[in-house]
Amino acid sequence: AVAAVGALALIGYETAYVRRFSYDLGSDTLDIDSGVISQRSREIPIGRIQNVEISRNVLQRVFGIAVVAFETAGGGDTEARLRFVSFEEAKRLQARLGRLKRVDGEPLDGDRDGETADIDGDAASGEGGAGDPADRVSGSAGRRFDAPAVTELFSLDRTELAIVGALSVDFRVPGALFLLASTAGSAVVPTYLSATSGAAFVAAGAAIFLGVALLSWVVGAAAAVAQYYDFRLVRSGDELRYERGLLQRYDGSIPFDKIQTLTVADNPLKRYFGYATLYIETAGYAPGGSGGSSRGSEAAVPLAERDRVLALIEELEPVGDVTFQRPPKRARRRYLVRYLAVVGVLTGITYAANTFVSLPFPRWSPALLAPLAVWFAHATWTHRGYWLGDHHVVTRNGVLRRRTKVVPYYRIQTVIDARTVFQRRLDLATVTVDTAGSLSLGGQDAAAVDISGGRADDIRDELEIRLDRAVDAYRAGRAGIGVDDEYDAGTAGVDPDRSGHVDGDPSN
């Protein structure tokens, strides 16, 4: 009886939710009314919508329905979600929002009174439905706009997908198994321990460890393959669209004018085999939030050959050849002193610990890490650098997790010059180029680290001049991602020799 009452209450609530949910896509705003107990009305300016993502799981694909999520700049969560509309209606909304942006907010014919639809996605008025031939619409001045050409920029092949799965491990599995063992196994383990010898106990522990590691890898590999199955990026007019997913299918769109930064990430293993990852950052909350990520990895290339990643960057934002300028050599001495100090502290800890307990290894063992510290100091210096191009600033930092960031000048928010006590002693500085990108919210801005103090002053002045020119060109429609740059940001203080590669090392 209780279950029946609960089921009826749930069905009644969901029925009321559907009946009280409506949305109105006008020429300037997306208005959504919802709520059963308390009514909520939201008005989202179309110009503030960053990304539109359509998601469908297996059951939703069977019924032909979809969830449409709208992300805006500065939000910490999905701004609005339509659940559920027909898949055709979801694609129509996605395309229509793109058209409204392409005509710079001018109302289209049939849009002046808005276009109201209920939760089922049935248009109540207006033109431009899903059945429009060639998706043609007319502007308020009598112009006609055709559906933009779709060009595939990137697709993840089977080999790359297999590598993504092979390198994925789900670290949530050990925690889940531990909780399960701490509850269900509390009555079994003591009995087993009392009847087991020490050698058998060690063997059982090793087997359990290997089993958990194997299960974590299998779950992680399966999740990664299901997440990035049939992944591809296409260019549709002024938008970048991505599709991915096996069980849960995602179909998202990102306007080019919302992209802030392009980040190429790799590690020693990826560099050795010639692979890299690309993150496409938007302002504030990143795309893919409905998929469980707050960093926008769903809109990124998870893993691909480095040449393919660099070719994709050239398609999105032509950077050209890049020659990194490394920090002065005195910065390398600074890294060497830092890492040798860490080795010295570890050695001192082992000597101190040996006075209380007998260690199973010599007290001087940490000192063997000194050659590694020397190598790591040189590698830190080698993989660090910056480059100022005609239209972009590019920075590179990190050894174990190296990130190369490409920032168009017109996307710069703030330029920060920071100098610690230790940097000031060596006349060094760090110039950080802050943007509104999603990774920047976590402190992962583009930064020229440990450059000379005088050069830092010059870079600040250069960036200020180039930012002003780039913003003027961007507002005039002569610059932007997906636009052939037609302005000169200035070359004052820039090395004219740009014959290298994005790594700064033709052999890499």
Coordinates of C-alpha atoms in Angstrom, one line a residue, residues 99-470:
R99 CA 21.4 31.3 -36.3
L100 CA 20.4 34.0 -33.8
K101 CA 24.1 34.5 -32.9
R102 CA 25.1 34.6 -36.6
V103 CA 22.8 37.5 -37.3
D104 CA 24.1 39.4 -34.3
G105 CA 20.9 39.3 -32.4
E106 CA 18.7 40.7 -35.2
P107 CA 15.2 39.2 -34.9
L108 CA 14.4 36.7 -37.6
D109 CA 11.1 36.7 -39.5
G110 CA 8.6 34.9 -37.3
D111 CA 10.7 35.6 -34.1
R112 CA 9.3 39.0 -33.2
D113 CA 6.7 37.5 -31.0
G114 CA 8.9 34.7 -29.8
E115 CA 8.4 31.0 -30.2
T116 CA 6.7 29.2 -27.4
A117 CA 6.8 25.5 -26.8
D118 CA 5.8 23.2 -24.0
I119 CA 7.9 20.4 -22.6
D120 CA 6.9 18.1 -25.4
G121 CA 8.7 20.4 -27.8
D122 CA 5.6 21.3 -29.9
A123 CA 6.1 24.8 -31.4
A124 CA 3.1 26.9 -30.6
S125 CA 3.9 29.7 -33.1
G126 CA 6.6 31.0 -35.3
E127 CA 8.6 29.7 -38.3
G128 CA 11.8 27.9 -38.7
G129 CA 10.8 24.5 -37.4
A130 CA 12.7 21.3 -37.8
G131 CA 11.1 20.7 -41.1
D132 CA 12.3 23.8 -42.8
P133 CA 14.0 22.9 -46.1
A134 CA 17.7 23.6 -45.9
D135 CA 17.0 25.3 -42.6
R136 CA 16.7 28.7 -44.4
V137 CA 15.5 31.7 -42.5
S138 CA 15.1 35.4 -43.4
G139 CA 16.5 38.3 -41.6
S140 CA 14.5 41.4 -40.6
A141 CA 16.1 43.3 -43.5
G142 CA 15.0 40.7 -46.0
R143 CA 18.3 38.8 -46.1
R144 CA 18.4 35.0 -46.3
F145 CA 20.7 32.8 -44.3
D146 CA 21.4 29.3 -45.4
A147 CA 22.3 26.5 -43.1
P148 CA 26.1 26.6 -42.6
A149 CA 28.4 24.1 -44.2
V150 CA 29.6 21.4 -41.8
T151 CA 33.3 20.5 -42.0
E152 CA 34.8 17.7 -39.9
L153 CA 37.9 18.9 -38.1
F154 CA 38.8 15.8 -36.0
S155 CA 37.6 12.3 -35.3
L156 CA 39.1 9.8 -32.8
D157 CA 40.2 6.7 -34.6
R158 CA 40.0 3.2 -33.1
T159 CA 43.7 3.0 -32.2
E160 CA 43.5 6.3 -30.3
L161 CA 40.3 5.2 -28.6
A162 CA 42.0 1.9 -27.5
I163 CA 44.9 3.9 -26.0
V164 CA 42.6 6.2 -24.1
G165 CA 40.9 3.1 -22.6
A166 CA 44.2 1.4 -21.8
L167 CA 45.5 4.4 -20.0
S168 CA 42.4 5.0 -17.9
V169 CA 42.0 3.8 -14.3
D170 CA 38.9 4.3 -12.2
F171 CA 40.2 5.1 -8.7
R172 CA 36.7 5.1 -7.3
V173 CA 36.6 1.3 -7.4
P174 CA 39.0 0.7 -4.4
G175 CA 36.9 3.1 -2.3
A176 CA 33.7 1.4 -3.2
L177 CA 35.2 -2.1 -2.5
F178 CA 36.5 -0.9 0.8
L179 CA 33.1 0.3 1.9
L180 CA 31.6 -2.9 0.8
A181 CA 34.2 -5.0 2.7
S182 CA 33.9 -2.8 5.8
T183 CA 30.2 -3.7 6.0
A184 CA 29.4 -7.0 4.4
G185 CA 32.8 -8.5 5.2
S186 CA 33.0 -7.5 8.9
A187 CA 31.6 -10.9 10.0
V188 CA 33.6 -13.0 7.6
V189 CA 37.1 -11.5 7.8
P190 CA 37.8 -12.2 11.5
T191 CA 36.8 -15.9 11.1
Y192 CA 39.0 -16.2 8.0
L193 CA 42.0 -14.6 9.8
S194 CA 41.8 -16.9 12.8
A195 CA 42.0 -20.0 10.5
T196 CA 44.7 -18.7 8.1
S197 CA 48.4 -18.9 8.4
G198 CA 50.7 -15.9 7.9
A199 CA 51.9 -16.9 4.5
A200 CA 48.4 -17.6 3.2
F201 CA 47.3 -14.3 4.6
V202 CA 50.1 -12.4 2.7
A203 CA 49.2 -14.3 -0.5
A204 CA 45.6 -13.5 -0.1
G205 CA 46.4 -9.9 0.5
A206 CA 48.5 -9.7 -2.7
A207 CA 45.8 -11.5 -4.7
I208 CA 43.2 -9.0 -3.4
F209 CA 45.5 -6.0 -4.3
L210 CA 46.0 -7.3 -7.8
G211 CA 42.3 -8.1 -8.2
V212 CA 41.3 -4.6 -7.1
A213 CA 43.9 -3.0 -9.5
L214 CA 42.7 -5.1 -12.4
L215 CA 39.1 -4.3 -11.7
S216 CA 39.9 -0.6 -11.4
W217 CA 41.6 -0.7 -14.8
V218 CA 38.8 -2.7 -16.4
V219 CA 36.1 -0.3 -15.1
G220 CA 38.2 2.8 -16.1
A221 CA 38.9 1.4 -19.6
A222 CA 35.3 0.6 -20.2
A223 CA 34.1 4.0 -18.9
A224 CA 36.6 5.8 -21.1
V225 CA 35.7 3.9 -24.2
A226 CA 32.0 4.4 -23.6
Q227 CA 32.6 8.1 -22.9
Y228 CA 34.7 8.9 -26.0
Y229 CA 33.2 6.3 -28.5
D230 CA 32.7 7.8 -31.9
F231 CA 34.2 11.2 -30.8
R232 CA 34.4 13.9 -33.4
L233 CA 34.6 17.6 -33.8
V234 CA 33.0 19.5 -36.6
R235 CA 32.9 23.1 -37.7
S236 CA 29.4 24.4 -38.4
G237 CA 29.4 28.0 -39.4
D238 CA 30.6 30.0 -36.4
E239 CA 30.3 27.1 -34.0
L240 CA 32.4 24.1 -32.9
R241 CA 30.3 21.0 -32.4
Y242 CA 31.3 17.8 -30.8
E243 CA 29.7 14.4 -30.6
R244 CA 30.7 11.5 -28.4
G245 CA 29.4 8.6 -26.3
L246 CA 28.2 5.0 -26.6
L247 CA 25.7 4.5 -23.8
Q248 CA 25.2 8.2 -23.1
R249 CA 25.4 10.2 -26.3
Y250 CA 26.4 13.8 -26.2
D251 CA 26.0 16.4 -28.9
G252 CA 27.2 19.9 -28.0
S253 CA 27.9 23.2 -29.7
I254 CA 30.4 25.9 -28.7
P255 CA 30.4 29.3 -30.5
F256 CA 33.8 30.2 -31.6
D257 CA 33.5 33.6 -30.0
K258 CA 33.2 31.9 -26.6
I259 CA 36.5 30.0 -26.8
Q260 CA 39.1 31.5 -24.5
T261 CA 42.2 29.4 -24.6
L262 CA 43.6 26.3 -26.3
T263 CA 45.7 24.0 -24.0
V264 CA 47.9 21.2 -25.2
A265 CA 48.7 18.8 -22.3
D266 CA 51.1 15.9 -22.2
N267 CA 53.4 13.9 -19.9
P268 CA 56.7 12.1 -20.5
L269 CA 55.0 8.9 -21.7
K270 CA 52.8 10.8 -24.2
R271 CA 55.7 12.8 -25.4
Y272 CA 57.8 9.7 -26.0
F273 CA 55.1 8.0 -28.1
G274 CA 54.1 11.3 -29.8
Y275 CA 50.6 11.8 -28.3
A276 CA 48.9 14.8 -26.6
T277 CA 45.6 16.0 -25.2
L278 CA 43.8 19.2 -26.2
Y279 CA 41.5 21.2 -23.9
I280 CA 39.2 23.8 -25.5
E281 CA 38.4 26.3 -22.8
T282 CA 35.3 28.5 -22.6
A283 CA 34.5 31.2 -20.2
G284 CA 33.3 30.2 -16.7
Y285 CA 31.5 26.9 -16.5
A286 CA 32.8 24.6 -19.2
P287 CA 30.9 22.5 -21.6
G288 CA 30.1 18.9 -20.6
G289 CA 28.9 19.8 -17.1
S290 CA 25.9 17.6 -17.5
G291 CA 28.2 14.7 -18.3
G292 CA 29.9 15.0 -14.9
S293 CA 32.8 17.2 -15.8
S294 CA 33.4 20.8 -14.7
R295 CA 36.5 21.2 -16.8
G296 CA 35.1 20.8 -20.3
S297 CA 37.0 17.6 -21.1
E298 CA 34.0 16.4 -23.2
A299 CA 34.8 19.2 -25.6
A300 CA 38.4 18.3 -25.7
V301 CA 40.4 15.8 -27.7
P302 CA 41.3 13.2 -25.0
L303 CA 44.3 11.7 -26.8
A304 CA 45.6 11.9 -30.3
E305 CA 48.9 12.0 -32.2
R306 CA 50.6 15.3 -31.5
D307 CA 50.7 16.3 -35.2
R308 CA 47.0 15.9 -35.4
V309 CA 46.4 18.0 -32.3
L310 CA 48.6 20.8 -33.7
A311 CA 46.8 20.6 -37.0
L312 CA 43.5 21.0 -35.2
I313 CA 44.8 24.1 -33.4
E314 CA 45.8 25.6 -36.8
E315 CA 42.2 24.9 -38.0
L316 CA 40.7 26.7 -35.0
E317 CA 43.2 29.4 -34.4
P318 CA 46.1 29.7 -36.8
V319 CA 49.2 30.2 -34.7
G320 CA 52.0 29.5 -37.1
D321 CA 55.4 28.4 -36.1
V322 CA 56.4 29.0 -32.5
T323 CA 59.9 29.5 -31.1
F324 CA 59.9 29.5 -27.3
Q325 CA 62.2 31.8 -25.4
R326 CA 63.5 30.0 -22.3
P327 CA 64.2 31.6 -18.9
P328 CA 67.7 32.8 -18.2
K329 CA 70.2 30.2 -17.1
R330 CA 70.3 31.5 -13.6
A331 CA 66.7 30.2 -13.3
R332 CA 68.1 26.7 -13.8
R333 CA 70.5 27.2 -10.9
R334 CA 67.5 28.2 -8.8
Y335 CA 65.7 24.9 -9.7
L336 CA 68.9 22.9 -8.9
V337 CA 69.2 24.5 -5.5
R338 CA 65.5 23.9 -4.8
Y339 CA 65.5 20.2 -5.7
L340 CA 68.9 19.5 -4.0
A341 CA 67.4 21.1 -0.9
V342 CA 64.5 18.6 -1.0
V343 CA 67.0 15.8 -1.2
G344 CA 68.9 17.2 1.7
V345 CA 65.8 17.5 3.8
L346 CA 64.8 13.8 3.0
T347 CA 68.3 12.7 4.0
G348 CA 68.1 14.6 7.3
I349 CA 64.8 13.0 8.1
T350 CA 66.2 9.5 7.6
Y351 CA 69.1 10.3 9.9
A352 CA 66.8 11.7 12.5
A353 CA 64.4 8.7 12.2
N354 CA 67.3 6.3 12.5
T355 CA 68.0 7.5 16.1
F356 CA 64.6 6.2 17.2
V357 CA 64.0 3.2 15.0
S358 CA 66.2 0.9 13.0
L359 CA 65.6 1.6 9.3
P360 CA 65.7 -1.3 6.8
F361 CA 67.9 0.9 4.4
P362 CA 71.0 3.0 4.9
R363 CA 70.5 6.5 6.3
W364 CA 72.2 8.1 3.3
S365 CA 69.9 6.4 0.8
P366 CA 67.9 9.6 -0.1
A367 CA 71.2 11.2 -1.2
L368 CA 71.1 8.8 -4.2
L369 CA 68.3 11.1 -5.6
A370 CA 70.8 13.9 -6.2
P371 CA 71.4 13.0 -9.9
L372 CA 67.7 12.8 -10.4
A373 CA 67.4 16.3 -8.9
V374 CA 70.0 17.6 -11.3
W375 CA 68.2 16.1 -14.3
F376 CA 64.8 17.4 -13.1
A377 CA 66.2 20.9 -12.7
H378 CA 67.5 20.9 -16.2
A379 CA 64.2 19.4 -17.6
T380 CA 62.2 22.1 -15.7
W381 CA 64.2 24.8 -17.4
T382 CA 64.1 23.1 -20.8
H383 CA 60.3 22.7 -20.9
R384 CA 59.6 26.2 -19.7
G385 CA 59.2 29.2 -22.1
Y386 CA 57.0 31.8 -23.7
W387 CA 56.4 33.3 -27.2
L388 CA 54.7 36.5 -28.3
G389 CA 53.4 36.2 -31.8
D390 CA 51.5 38.6 -34.0
H391 CA 48.1 37.5 -32.7
H392 CA 48.8 35.1 -29.7
V393 CA 50.8 34.7 -26.6
V394 CA 51.9 31.1 -26.1
T395 CA 53.4 29.7 -22.8
R396 CA 54.7 26.3 -21.8
N397 CA 55.4 24.9 -18.3
G398 CA 55.8 21.5 -16.6
V399 CA 57.8 18.3 -17.0
L400 CA 55.6 15.5 -15.6
R401 CA 52.4 17.4 -16.6
R402 CA 53.4 19.8 -19.4
R403 CA 50.9 22.4 -20.6
T404 CA 51.3 24.5 -23.7
K405 CA 48.6 27.3 -23.7
V406 CA 47.6 29.4 -26.7
V407 CA 45.9 32.7 -25.8
P408 CA 44.6 35.2 -28.4
Y409 CA 45.5 38.7 -27.4
Y410 CA 41.8 39.8 -27.4
R411 CA 41.0 37.2 -24.7
I412 CA 43.4 38.6 -22.1
Q413 CA 41.6 39.8 -19.0
T414 CA 44.5 40.7 -16.7
V415 CA 48.3 40.7 -16.8
I416 CA 49.9 39.9 -13.5
D417 CA 53.6 40.5 -12.6
A418 CA 54.6 38.5 -9.5
R419 CA 58.0 38.4 -7.9
T420 CA 58.8 36.3 -4.8
V421 CA 61.6 37.0 -2.4
F422 CA 63.8 34.3 -4.0
Q423 CA 63.0 35.6 -7.5
R424 CA 63.9 39.2 -6.6
R425 CA 67.3 38.0 -5.4
L426 CA 68.0 36.7 -9.0
D427 CA 66.1 39.5 -10.8
L428 CA 63.4 37.1 -12.0
A429 CA 59.7 37.5 -12.4
T430 CA 56.6 35.6 -13.4
V431 CA 54.1 37.2 -15.8
T432 CA 50.7 35.6 -15.8
V433 CA 48.2 36.1 -18.6
D434 CA 44.8 35.7 -17.0
T435 CA 41.7 34.8 -19.1
A436 CA 38.2 33.8 -18.4
G437 CA 38.9 30.2 -19.4
S438 CA 37.6 27.3 -17.4
L439 CA 41.1 26.1 -16.5
S440 CA 42.0 29.6 -15.4
L441 CA 39.4 29.4 -12.6
G442 CA 41.7 26.7 -11.0
G443 CA 44.8 28.8 -11.2
Q444 CA 46.1 27.2 -14.5
D445 CA 46.6 30.5 -16.4
A446 CA 49.2 31.0 -19.1
A447 CA 52.4 32.2 -17.4
A448 CA 55.9 33.2 -18.5
V449 CA 57.7 31.8 -15.4
D450 CA 61.1 33.0 -14.1
I451 CA 61.9 35.5 -16.9
S452 CA 64.3 38.3 -16.3
G453 CA 62.9 41.3 -14.5
G454 CA 63.6 43.8 -17.3
R455 CA 62.0 41.5 -19.9
A456 CA 58.9 41.1 -17.6
D457 CA 58.5 44.9 -17.8
D458 CA 58.7 44.9 -21.6
I459 CA 56.2 42.0 -21.9
R460 CA 53.7 43.9 -19.8
D461 CA 54.0 46.9 -22.0
E462 CA 53.8 44.9 -25.2
L463 CA 50.8 42.9 -24.0
E464 CA 48.9 46.1 -23.2
I465 CA 49.5 47.6 -26.7
R466 CA 48.6 44.3 -28.4
L467 CA 45.6 43.8 -26.3
D468 CA 44.2 47.2 -27.3
R469 CA 44.8 46.6 -31.0
A470 CA 43.4 43.1 -30.8

